[in-house]
Short mmCIF file of C-alpha atoms in Angstrom, two decimals:
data_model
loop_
_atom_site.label_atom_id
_atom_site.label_comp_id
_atom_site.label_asym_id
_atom_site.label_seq_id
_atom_site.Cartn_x
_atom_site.Cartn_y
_atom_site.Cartn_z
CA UNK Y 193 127.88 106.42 190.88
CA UNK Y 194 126.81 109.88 191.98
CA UNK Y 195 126.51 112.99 190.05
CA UNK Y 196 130.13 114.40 191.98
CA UNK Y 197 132.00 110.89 190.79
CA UNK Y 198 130.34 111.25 187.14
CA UNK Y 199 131.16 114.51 186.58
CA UNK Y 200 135.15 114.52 188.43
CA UNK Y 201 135.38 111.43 185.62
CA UNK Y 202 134.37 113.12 182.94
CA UNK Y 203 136.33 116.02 183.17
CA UNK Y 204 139.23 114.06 183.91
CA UNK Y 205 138.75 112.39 180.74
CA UNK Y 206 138.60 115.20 178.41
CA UNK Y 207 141.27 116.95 180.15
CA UNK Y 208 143.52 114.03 179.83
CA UNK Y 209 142.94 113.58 176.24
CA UNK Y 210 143.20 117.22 175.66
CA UNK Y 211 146.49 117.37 177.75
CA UNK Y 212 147.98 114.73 174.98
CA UNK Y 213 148.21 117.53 172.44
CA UNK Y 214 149.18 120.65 173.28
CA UNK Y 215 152.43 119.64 174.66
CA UNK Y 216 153.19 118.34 171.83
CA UNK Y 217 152.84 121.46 170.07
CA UNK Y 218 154.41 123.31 171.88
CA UNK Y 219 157.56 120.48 171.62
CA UNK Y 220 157.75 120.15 168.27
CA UNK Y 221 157.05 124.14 167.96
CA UNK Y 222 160.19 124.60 169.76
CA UNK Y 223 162.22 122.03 167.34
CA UNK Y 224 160.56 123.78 164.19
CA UNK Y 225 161.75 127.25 165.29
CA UNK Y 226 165.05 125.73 166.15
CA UNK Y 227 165.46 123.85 162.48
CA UNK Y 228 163.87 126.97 160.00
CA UNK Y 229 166.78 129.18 162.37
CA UNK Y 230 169.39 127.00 161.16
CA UNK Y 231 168.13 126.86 157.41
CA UNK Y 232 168.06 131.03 157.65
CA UNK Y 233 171.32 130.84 159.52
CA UNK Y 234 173.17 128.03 157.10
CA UNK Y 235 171.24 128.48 154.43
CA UNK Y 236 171.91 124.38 153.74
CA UNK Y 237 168.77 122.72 152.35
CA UNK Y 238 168.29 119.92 154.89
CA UNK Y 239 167.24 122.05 157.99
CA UNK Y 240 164.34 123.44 156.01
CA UNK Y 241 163.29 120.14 154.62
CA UNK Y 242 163.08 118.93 157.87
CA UNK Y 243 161.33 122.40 159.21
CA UNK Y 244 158.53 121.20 156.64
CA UNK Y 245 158.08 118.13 157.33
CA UNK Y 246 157.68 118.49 161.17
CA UNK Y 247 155.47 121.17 160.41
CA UNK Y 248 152.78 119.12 158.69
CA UNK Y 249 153.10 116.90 162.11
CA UNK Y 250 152.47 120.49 164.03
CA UNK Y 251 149.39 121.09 161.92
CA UNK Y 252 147.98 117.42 163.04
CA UNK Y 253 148.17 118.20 166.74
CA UNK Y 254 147.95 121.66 166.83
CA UNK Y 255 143.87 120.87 164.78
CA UNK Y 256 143.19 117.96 167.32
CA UNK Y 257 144.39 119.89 170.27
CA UNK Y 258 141.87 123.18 169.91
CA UNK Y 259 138.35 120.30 168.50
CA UNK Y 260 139.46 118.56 172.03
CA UNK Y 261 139.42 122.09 173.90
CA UNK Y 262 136.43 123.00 173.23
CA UNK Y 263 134.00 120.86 175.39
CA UNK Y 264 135.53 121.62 178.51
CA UNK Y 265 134.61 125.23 178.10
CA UNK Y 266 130.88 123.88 177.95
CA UNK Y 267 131.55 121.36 180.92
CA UNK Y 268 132.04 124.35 183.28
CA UNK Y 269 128.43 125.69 182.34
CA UNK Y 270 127.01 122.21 182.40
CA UNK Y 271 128.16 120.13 185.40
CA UNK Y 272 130.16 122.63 187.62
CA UNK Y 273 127.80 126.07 187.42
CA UNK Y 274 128.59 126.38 191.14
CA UNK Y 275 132.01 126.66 190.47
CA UNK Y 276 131.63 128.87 186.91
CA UNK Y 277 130.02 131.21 189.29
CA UNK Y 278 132.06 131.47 192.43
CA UNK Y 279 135.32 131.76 189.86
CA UNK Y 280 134.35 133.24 187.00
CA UNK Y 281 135.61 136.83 187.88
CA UNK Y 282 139.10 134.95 187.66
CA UNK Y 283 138.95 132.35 185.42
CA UNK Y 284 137.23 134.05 182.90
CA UNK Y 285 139.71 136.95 182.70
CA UNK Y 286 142.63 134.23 182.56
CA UNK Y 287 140.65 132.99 179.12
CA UNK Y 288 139.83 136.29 178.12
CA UNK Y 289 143.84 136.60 178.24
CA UNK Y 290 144.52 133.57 176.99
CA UNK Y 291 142.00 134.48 173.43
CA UNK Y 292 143.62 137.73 173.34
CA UNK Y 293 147.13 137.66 174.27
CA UNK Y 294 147.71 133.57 173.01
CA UNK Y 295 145.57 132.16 170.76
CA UNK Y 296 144.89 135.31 168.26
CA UNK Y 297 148.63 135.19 167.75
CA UNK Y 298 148.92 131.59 166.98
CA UNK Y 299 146.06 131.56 164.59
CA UNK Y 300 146.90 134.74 162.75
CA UNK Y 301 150.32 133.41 162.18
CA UNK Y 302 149.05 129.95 161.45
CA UNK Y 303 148.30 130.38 157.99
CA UNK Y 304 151.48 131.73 157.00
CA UNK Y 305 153.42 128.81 158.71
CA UNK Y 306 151.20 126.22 157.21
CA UNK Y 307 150.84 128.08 153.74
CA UNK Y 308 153.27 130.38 153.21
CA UNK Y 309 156.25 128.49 152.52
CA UNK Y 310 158.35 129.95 148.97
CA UNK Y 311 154.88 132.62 148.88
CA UNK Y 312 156.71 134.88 151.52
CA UNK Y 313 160.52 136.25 152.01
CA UNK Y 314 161.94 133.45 154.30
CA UNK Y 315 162.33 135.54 157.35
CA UNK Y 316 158.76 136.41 157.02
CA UNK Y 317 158.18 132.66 157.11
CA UNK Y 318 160.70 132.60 159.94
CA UNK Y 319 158.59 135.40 161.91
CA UNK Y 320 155.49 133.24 161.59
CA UNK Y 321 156.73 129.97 163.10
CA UNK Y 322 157.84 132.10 165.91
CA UNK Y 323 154.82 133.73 166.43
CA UNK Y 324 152.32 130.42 166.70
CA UNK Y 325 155.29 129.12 168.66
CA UNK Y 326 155.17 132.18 171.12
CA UNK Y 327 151.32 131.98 171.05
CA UNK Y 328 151.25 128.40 172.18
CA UNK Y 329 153.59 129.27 174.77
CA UNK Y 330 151.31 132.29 176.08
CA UNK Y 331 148.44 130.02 175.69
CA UNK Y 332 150.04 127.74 178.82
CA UNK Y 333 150.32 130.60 180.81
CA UNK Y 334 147.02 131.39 181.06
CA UNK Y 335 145.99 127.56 181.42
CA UNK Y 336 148.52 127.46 184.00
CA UNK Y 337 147.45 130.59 185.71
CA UNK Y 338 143.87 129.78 186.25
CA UNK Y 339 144.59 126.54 187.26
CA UNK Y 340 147.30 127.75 189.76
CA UNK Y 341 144.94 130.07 191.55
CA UNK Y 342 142.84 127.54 192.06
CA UNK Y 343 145.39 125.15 193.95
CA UNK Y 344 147.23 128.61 195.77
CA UNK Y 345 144.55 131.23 195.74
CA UNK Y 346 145.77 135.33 195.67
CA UNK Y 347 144.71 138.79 194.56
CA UNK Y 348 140.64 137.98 195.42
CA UNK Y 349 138.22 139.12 197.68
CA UNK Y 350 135.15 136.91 198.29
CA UNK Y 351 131.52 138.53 198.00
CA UNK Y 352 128.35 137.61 198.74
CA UNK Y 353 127.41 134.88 201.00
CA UNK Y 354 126.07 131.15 200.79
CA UNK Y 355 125.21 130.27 197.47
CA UNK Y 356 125.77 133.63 196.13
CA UNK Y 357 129.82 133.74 197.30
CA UNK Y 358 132.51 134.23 194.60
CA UNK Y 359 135.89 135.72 194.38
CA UNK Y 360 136.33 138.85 192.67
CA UNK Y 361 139.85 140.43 191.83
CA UNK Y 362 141.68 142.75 193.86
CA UNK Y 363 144.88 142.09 192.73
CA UNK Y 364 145.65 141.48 189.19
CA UNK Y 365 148.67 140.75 188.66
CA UNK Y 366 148.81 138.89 192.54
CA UNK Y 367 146.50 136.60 190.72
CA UNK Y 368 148.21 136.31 187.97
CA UNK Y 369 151.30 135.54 190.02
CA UNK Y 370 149.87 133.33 192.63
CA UNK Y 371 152.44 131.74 194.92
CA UNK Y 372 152.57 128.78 192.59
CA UNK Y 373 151.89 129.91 189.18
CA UNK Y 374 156.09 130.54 187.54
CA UNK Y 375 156.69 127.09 189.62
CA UNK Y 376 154.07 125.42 187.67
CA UNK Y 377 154.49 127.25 184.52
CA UNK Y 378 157.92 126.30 184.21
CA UNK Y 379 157.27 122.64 184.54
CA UNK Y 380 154.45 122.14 182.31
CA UNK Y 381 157.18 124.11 179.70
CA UNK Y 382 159.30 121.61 180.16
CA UNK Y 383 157.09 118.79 180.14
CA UNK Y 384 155.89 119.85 176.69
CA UNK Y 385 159.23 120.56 175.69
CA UNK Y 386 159.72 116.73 176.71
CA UNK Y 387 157.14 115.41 174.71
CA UNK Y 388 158.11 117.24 171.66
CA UNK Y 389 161.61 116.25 171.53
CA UNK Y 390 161.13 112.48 172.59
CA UNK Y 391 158.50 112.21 169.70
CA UNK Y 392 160.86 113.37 167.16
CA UNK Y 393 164.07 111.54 168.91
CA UNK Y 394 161.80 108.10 168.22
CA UNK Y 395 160.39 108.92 164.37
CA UNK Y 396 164.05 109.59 163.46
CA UNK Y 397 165.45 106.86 165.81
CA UNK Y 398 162.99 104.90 164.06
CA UNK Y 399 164.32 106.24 160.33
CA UNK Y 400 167.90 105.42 161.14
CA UNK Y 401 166.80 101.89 162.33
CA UNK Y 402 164.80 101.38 158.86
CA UNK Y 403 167.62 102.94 156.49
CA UNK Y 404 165.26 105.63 155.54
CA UNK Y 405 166.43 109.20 155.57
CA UNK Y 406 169.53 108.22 157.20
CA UNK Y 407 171.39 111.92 156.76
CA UNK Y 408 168.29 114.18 158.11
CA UNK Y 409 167.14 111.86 160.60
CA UNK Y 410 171.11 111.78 161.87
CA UNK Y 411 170.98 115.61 161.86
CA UNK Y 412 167.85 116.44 163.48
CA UNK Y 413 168.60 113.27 166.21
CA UNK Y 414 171.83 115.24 167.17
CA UNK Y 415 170.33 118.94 167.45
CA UNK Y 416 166.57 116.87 169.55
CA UNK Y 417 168.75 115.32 171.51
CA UNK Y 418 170.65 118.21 172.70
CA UNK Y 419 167.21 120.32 173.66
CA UNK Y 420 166.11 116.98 175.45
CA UNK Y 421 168.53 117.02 177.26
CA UNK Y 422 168.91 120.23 178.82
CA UNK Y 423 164.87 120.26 179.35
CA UNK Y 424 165.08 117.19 181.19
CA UNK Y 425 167.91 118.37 183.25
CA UNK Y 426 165.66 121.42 183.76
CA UNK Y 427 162.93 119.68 184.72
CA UNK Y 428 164.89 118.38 187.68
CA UNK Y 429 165.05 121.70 188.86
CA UNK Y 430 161.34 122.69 188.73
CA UNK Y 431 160.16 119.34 190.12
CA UNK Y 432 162.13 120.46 193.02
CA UNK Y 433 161.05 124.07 193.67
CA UNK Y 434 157.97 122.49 192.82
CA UNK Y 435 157.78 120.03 195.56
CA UNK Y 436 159.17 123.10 197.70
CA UNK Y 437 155.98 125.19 196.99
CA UNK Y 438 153.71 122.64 197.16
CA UNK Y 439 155.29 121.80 200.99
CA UNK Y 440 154.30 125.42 201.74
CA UNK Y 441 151.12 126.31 200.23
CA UNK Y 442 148.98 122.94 199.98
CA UNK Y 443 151.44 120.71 202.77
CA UNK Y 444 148.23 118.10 202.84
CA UNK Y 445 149.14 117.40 199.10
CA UNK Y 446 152.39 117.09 199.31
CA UNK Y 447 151.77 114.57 202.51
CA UNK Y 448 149.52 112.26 200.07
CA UNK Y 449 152.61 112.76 197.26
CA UNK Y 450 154.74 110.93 200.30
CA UNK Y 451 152.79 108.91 202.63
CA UNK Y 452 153.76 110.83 205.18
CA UNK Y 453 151.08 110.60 208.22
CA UNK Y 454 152.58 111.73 211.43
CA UNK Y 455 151.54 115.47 212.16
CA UNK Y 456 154.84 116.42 213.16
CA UNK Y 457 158.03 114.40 212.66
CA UNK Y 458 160.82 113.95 210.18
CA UNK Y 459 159.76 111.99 206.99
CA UNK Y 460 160.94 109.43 204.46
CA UNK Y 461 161.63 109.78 200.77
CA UNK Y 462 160.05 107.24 199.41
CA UNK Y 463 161.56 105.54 195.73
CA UNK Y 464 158.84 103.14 195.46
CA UNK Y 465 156.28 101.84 197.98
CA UNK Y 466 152.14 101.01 199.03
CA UNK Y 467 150.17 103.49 201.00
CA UNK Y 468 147.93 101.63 203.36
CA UNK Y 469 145.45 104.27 204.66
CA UNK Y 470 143.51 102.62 207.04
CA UNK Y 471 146.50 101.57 209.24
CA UNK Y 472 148.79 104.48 208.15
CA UNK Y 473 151.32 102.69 207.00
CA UNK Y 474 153.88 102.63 203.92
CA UNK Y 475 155.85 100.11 202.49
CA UNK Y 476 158.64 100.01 200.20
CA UNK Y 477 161.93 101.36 199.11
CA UNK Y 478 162.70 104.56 201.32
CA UNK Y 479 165.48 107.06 202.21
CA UNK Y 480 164.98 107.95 206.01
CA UNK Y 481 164.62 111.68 206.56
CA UNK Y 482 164.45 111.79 202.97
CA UNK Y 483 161.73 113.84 202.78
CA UNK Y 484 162.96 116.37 205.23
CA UNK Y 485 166.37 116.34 203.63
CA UNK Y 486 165.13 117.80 200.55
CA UNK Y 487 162.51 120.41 202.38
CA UNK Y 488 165.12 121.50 204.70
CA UNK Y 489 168.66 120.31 204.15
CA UNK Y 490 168.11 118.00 207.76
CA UNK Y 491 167.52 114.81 208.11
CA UNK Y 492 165.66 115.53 211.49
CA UNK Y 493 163.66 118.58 210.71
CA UNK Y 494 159.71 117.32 210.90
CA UNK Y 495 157.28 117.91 208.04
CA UNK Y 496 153.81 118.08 208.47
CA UNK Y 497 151.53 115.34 208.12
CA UNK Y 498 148.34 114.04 206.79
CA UNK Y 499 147.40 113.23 211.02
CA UNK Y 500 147.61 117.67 211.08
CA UNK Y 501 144.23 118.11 209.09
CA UNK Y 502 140.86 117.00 209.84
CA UNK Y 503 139.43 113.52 207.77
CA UNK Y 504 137.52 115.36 206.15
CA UNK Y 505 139.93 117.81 204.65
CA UNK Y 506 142.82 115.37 203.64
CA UNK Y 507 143.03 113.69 199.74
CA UNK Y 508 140.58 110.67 200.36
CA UNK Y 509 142.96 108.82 197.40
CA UNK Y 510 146.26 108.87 199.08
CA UNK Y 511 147.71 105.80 197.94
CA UNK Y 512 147.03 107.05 193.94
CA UNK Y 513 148.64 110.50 194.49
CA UNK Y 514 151.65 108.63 195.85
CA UNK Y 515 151.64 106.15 192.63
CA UNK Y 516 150.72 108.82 190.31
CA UNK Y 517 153.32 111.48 191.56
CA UNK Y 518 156.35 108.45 192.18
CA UNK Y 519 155.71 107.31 188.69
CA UNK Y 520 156.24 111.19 187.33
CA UNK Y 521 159.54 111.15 189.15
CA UNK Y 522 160.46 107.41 187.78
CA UNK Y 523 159.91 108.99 184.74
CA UNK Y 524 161.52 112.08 184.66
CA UNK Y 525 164.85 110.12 186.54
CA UNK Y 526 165.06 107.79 183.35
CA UNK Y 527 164.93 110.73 180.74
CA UNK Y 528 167.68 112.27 182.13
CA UNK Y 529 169.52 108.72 182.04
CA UNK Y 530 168.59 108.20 178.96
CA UNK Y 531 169.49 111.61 177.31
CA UNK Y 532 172.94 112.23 179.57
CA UNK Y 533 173.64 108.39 178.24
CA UNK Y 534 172.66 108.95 174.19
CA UNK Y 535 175.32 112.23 174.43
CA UNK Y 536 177.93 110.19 176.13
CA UNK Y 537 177.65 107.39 172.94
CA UNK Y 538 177.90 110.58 170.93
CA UNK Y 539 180.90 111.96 171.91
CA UNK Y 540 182.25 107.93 171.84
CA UNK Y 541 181.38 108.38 168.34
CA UNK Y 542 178.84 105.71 168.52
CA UNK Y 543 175.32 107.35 169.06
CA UNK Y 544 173.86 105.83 166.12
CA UNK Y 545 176.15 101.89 166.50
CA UNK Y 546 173.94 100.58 169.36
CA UNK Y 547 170.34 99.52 167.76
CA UNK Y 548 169.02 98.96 171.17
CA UNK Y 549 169.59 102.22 172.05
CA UNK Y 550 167.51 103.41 168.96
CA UNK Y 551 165.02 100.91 169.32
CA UNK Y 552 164.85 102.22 173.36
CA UNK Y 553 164.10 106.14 171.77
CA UNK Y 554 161.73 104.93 169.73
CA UNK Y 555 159.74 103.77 172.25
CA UNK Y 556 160.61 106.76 174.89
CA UNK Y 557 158.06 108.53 172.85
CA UNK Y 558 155.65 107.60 174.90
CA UNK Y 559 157.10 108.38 178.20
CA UNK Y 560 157.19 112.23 178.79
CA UNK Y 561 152.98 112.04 178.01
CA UNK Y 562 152.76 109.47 180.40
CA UNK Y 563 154.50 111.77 182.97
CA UNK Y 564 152.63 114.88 181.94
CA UNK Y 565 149.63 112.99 182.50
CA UNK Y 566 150.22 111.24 185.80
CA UNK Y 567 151.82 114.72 187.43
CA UNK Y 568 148.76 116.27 186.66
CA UNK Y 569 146.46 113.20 188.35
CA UNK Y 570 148.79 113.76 191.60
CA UNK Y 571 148.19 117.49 191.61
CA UNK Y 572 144.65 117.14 190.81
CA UNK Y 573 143.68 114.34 193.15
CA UNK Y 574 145.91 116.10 195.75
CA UNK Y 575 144.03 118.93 195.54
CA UNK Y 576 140.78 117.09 196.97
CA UNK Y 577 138.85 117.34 198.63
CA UNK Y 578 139.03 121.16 197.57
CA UNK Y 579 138.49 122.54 194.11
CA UNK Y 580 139.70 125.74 195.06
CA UNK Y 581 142.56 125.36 197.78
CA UNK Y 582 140.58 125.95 201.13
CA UNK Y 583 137.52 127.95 199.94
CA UNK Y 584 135.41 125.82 197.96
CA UNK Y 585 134.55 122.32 197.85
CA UNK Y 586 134.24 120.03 194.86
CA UNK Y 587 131.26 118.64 196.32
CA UNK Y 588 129.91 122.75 196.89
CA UNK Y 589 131.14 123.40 192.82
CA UNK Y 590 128.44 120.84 190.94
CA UNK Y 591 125.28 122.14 189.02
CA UNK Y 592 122.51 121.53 191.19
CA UNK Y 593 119.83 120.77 188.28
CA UNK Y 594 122.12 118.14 186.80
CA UNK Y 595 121.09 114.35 186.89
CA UNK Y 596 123.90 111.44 187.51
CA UNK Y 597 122.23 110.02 184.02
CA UNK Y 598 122.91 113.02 182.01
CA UNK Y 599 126.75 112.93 182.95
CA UNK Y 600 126.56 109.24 182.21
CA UNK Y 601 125.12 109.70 178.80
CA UNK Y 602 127.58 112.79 177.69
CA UNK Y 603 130.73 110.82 179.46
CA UNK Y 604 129.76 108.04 176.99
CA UNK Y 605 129.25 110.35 174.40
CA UNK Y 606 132.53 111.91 174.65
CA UNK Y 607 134.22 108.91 175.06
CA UNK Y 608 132.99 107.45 171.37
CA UNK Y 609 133.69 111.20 169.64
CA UNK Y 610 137.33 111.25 171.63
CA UNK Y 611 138.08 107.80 170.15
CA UNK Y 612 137.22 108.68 167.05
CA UNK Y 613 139.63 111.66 166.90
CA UNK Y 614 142.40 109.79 168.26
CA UNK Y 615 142.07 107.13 166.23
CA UNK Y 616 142.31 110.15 163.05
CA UNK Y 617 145.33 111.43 164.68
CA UNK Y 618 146.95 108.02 164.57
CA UNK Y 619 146.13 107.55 160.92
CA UNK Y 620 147.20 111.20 160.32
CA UNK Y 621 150.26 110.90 162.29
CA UNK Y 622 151.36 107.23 160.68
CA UNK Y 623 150.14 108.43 157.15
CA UNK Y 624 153.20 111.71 157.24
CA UNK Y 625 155.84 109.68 159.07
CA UNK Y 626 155.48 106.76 156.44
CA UNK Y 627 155.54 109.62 153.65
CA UNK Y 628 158.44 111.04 155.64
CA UNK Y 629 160.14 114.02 154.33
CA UNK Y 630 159.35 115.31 151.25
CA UNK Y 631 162.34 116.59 149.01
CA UNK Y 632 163.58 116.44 145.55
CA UNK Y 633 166.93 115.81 146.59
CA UNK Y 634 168.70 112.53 147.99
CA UNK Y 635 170.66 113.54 150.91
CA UNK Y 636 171.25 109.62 151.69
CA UNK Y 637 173.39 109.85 148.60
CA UNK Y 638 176.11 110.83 150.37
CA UNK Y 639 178.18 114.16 150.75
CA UNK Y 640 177.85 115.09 146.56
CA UNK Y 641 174.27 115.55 147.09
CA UNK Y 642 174.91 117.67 149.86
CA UNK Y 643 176.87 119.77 147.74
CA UNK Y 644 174.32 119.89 145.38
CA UNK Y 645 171.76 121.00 147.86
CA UNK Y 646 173.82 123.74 148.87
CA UNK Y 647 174.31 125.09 145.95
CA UNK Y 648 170.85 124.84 145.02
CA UNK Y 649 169.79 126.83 148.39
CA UNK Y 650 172.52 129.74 146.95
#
């Protein structure tokens, strides 16, 4: 493989495995702020005992989310100095933003949330865990920002010429604001907001099953469950305006997300299918005029093709942007099943009767990374052959001193360090849940105990 292939993989792979942990933060952030609220709020013991425990599970990711970070920073300088230099104007002042504005915030609270509990007044405590969840929150917007002006460039001039181009900033806040920076923003939110929640649906799905911490797991099930929900219905909604911006600004991508090959002419909405490229064909399960249906409320109204850009400037994978982006949708269609479904049981009265449907959360866990991960593969590989939208190449962005055997060796390298990490975040992550919460009180002990503990919170 060439030096462009080499390096495209191993970014890929160190974004990907970087992209399995800050969502999660920022999920289970969200829950923590929404249990240590209810324990100021209630004052009743269980919501904080639970705010501690999924804190410790915070403190996991959140360590093996910045150690993964790191090397992509050094990737840019490495393999993609092209790039670092036609950009940097932009992206650096979207990390520069992201140091000041995100991360300072998260780590300065960090030791308060992690340390601080019954050493500081309880609001103070409450103050922190807003503040490093806030920070991770600011820290996607930058992310997201950069990224975005890659994919829908605004607020730049370019200067210089040839080698010596790069975009420089005109417009701040245009940049900051590109046309699909909130659209993107929003969903990325959301997806983290998925993976939080479905991770701590399945360890207390998972509790409930085993008969261990039957009262907290029941509690914080009921209050996930309800945030799940809504951010999966969300999601719905972004996907959409999504797919709506993406029609507009980069129509070539959303052509590979749908097969869709005719320059001009209404198009299909595919549920399922296979992209053959070389004879322009798909097959599958469609809705005719799908595609146009949702775009413009008409059947009939055409959309533009892949056939309406030159070879050389259309996604060369088209069939895995349409598998990657069709499986995000599959998906995101099931969690809002799923979730609409567990609240219906629950108003039956019978959200914890039905095993299966425990047994089905505890393996939904897995789900909202998957999506996170294959959305960003069908924006990514959509993007292509462009690494910024219609100005520079990914071919033009590579170091030009860099050998294919160099990127071999670090990929390999990387790979054997990033399995080593995961494989301590699995041990981490199984060594708490086993432990489970830690409390000197039986809530499973029925509603006495519960007295007790509210008496003792008095």
């Amino acid at each position: 493989m060439d030096v462009e292939i080499l390096s495209r993989i191993q970014f890929a792979f160190t974004v990907a495995f970087h992209y399995i942990y800050p969502p999660l933060s920022i999920g289970i952030g969200l829950i923590m702020v929404v249990f240590e609220s209810m324990y100021l709020r209630t004052k009743q013991k269980e919501y904080e005992v639970l705010a501690k425990f999924w804190t410790k599970i915070f403190a996991i990711t959140f360590g093996i989310g910045v150690v993964t970070g790191i090397v992509m920073e050094f990737e840019f300088g490495t393999n993609w100095a092209t790039y670092s230099r036609y950009v940097g104007d932009i992206f650096g002042s979207a990390l520069a933003a992201e140091g000041i504005f995100a991360f300072a915030l998260e780590s300065s609270a960090l030791g308060v949330l992690l340390f601080g509990w019954n050493r500081v007044k309880p609001w103070v405590h409450l103050v922190a865990t807003w503040a490093v969840f806030l920070g991770s929150m600011f820290s996607a917007v930058w992310i997201v920002v950069a990224n975005s002006w890659q994919q829908t460039p605004a607020g730049y001039h370019i200067v210089g010429e040839g080698m010596q181009a790069r975009a420089e900033i005109v417009d701040f806040w245009a940049m900051v604001f590109n046309p699909s920076s909130v659209d993107r923003l929003t969903h990325v939110w959301l997806g983290a907001f998925l993976a939080g929640t479905f991770l701590i649906l399945s360890v207390h799905a998972y509790y409930i099953l085993k008969g261990r911490f039957v009262f907290l797991s029941k509690k914080a099930f009921k209050i996930t469950l309800v945030v799940a929900a809504i951010a999966s219905l969300a999601q719905l909604f972004t996907g959409h305006s999504s797919a709506e911006g993406v029609a507009v600004n980069q129509p070539a991508k959303l052509a590979a997300m749908e097969g869709h090959f005719e320059k001009s002419a209404a198009a299909d909405l595919y549920l399922l299918g296979w992209v053959d490229k070389e004879n322009k064909e798909v097959s599958g399960l469609k809705v005719p005029g799908g595609l146009s249906f949702m775009l413009h409320q008409d059947f009939e109204t055409p959309v533009t093709g892949l056939d309406a850009f030159p070879e050389e400037d259309q996604p060369s994978q088209v069939n895995a942007v349409f598998q990657f982006y069709h499986l995000m949708v599959a998906i995101g269609m099931f969690l809002i099943a799923l979730s609409l479904f567990a609240l219906w049981q629950w108003k039956r009265g019978k959200l914890f009767q039905k095993k299966w449907l425990l047994w089905t959360f505890v393996f939904t866990a897995l789900l909202p990374q998957l999506a996170n991960q294959f959305g960003w593969f069908a924006a990514e590989m959509g993007r292509q052959p462009w690494v910024v939208y219609g100005l520079l190449r990914t071919s033009d962005a590579l170091s030009k001193s860099v050998q294919a055997n160099q990127v071999l060796f670090s990929l390999i390298l990387f790979f054997v360090v990033y399995l080593v990490l995961f494989l301590l975040f699995i041990y981490l992550m199984n060594k708490k849940i086993k432990s489970g919460p830690e409390s000197d009180i039986n809530f499973d002990d029925g509603s006495l105990n519960k007295e007790i503990a509210e008496v003792v919170t008095k």
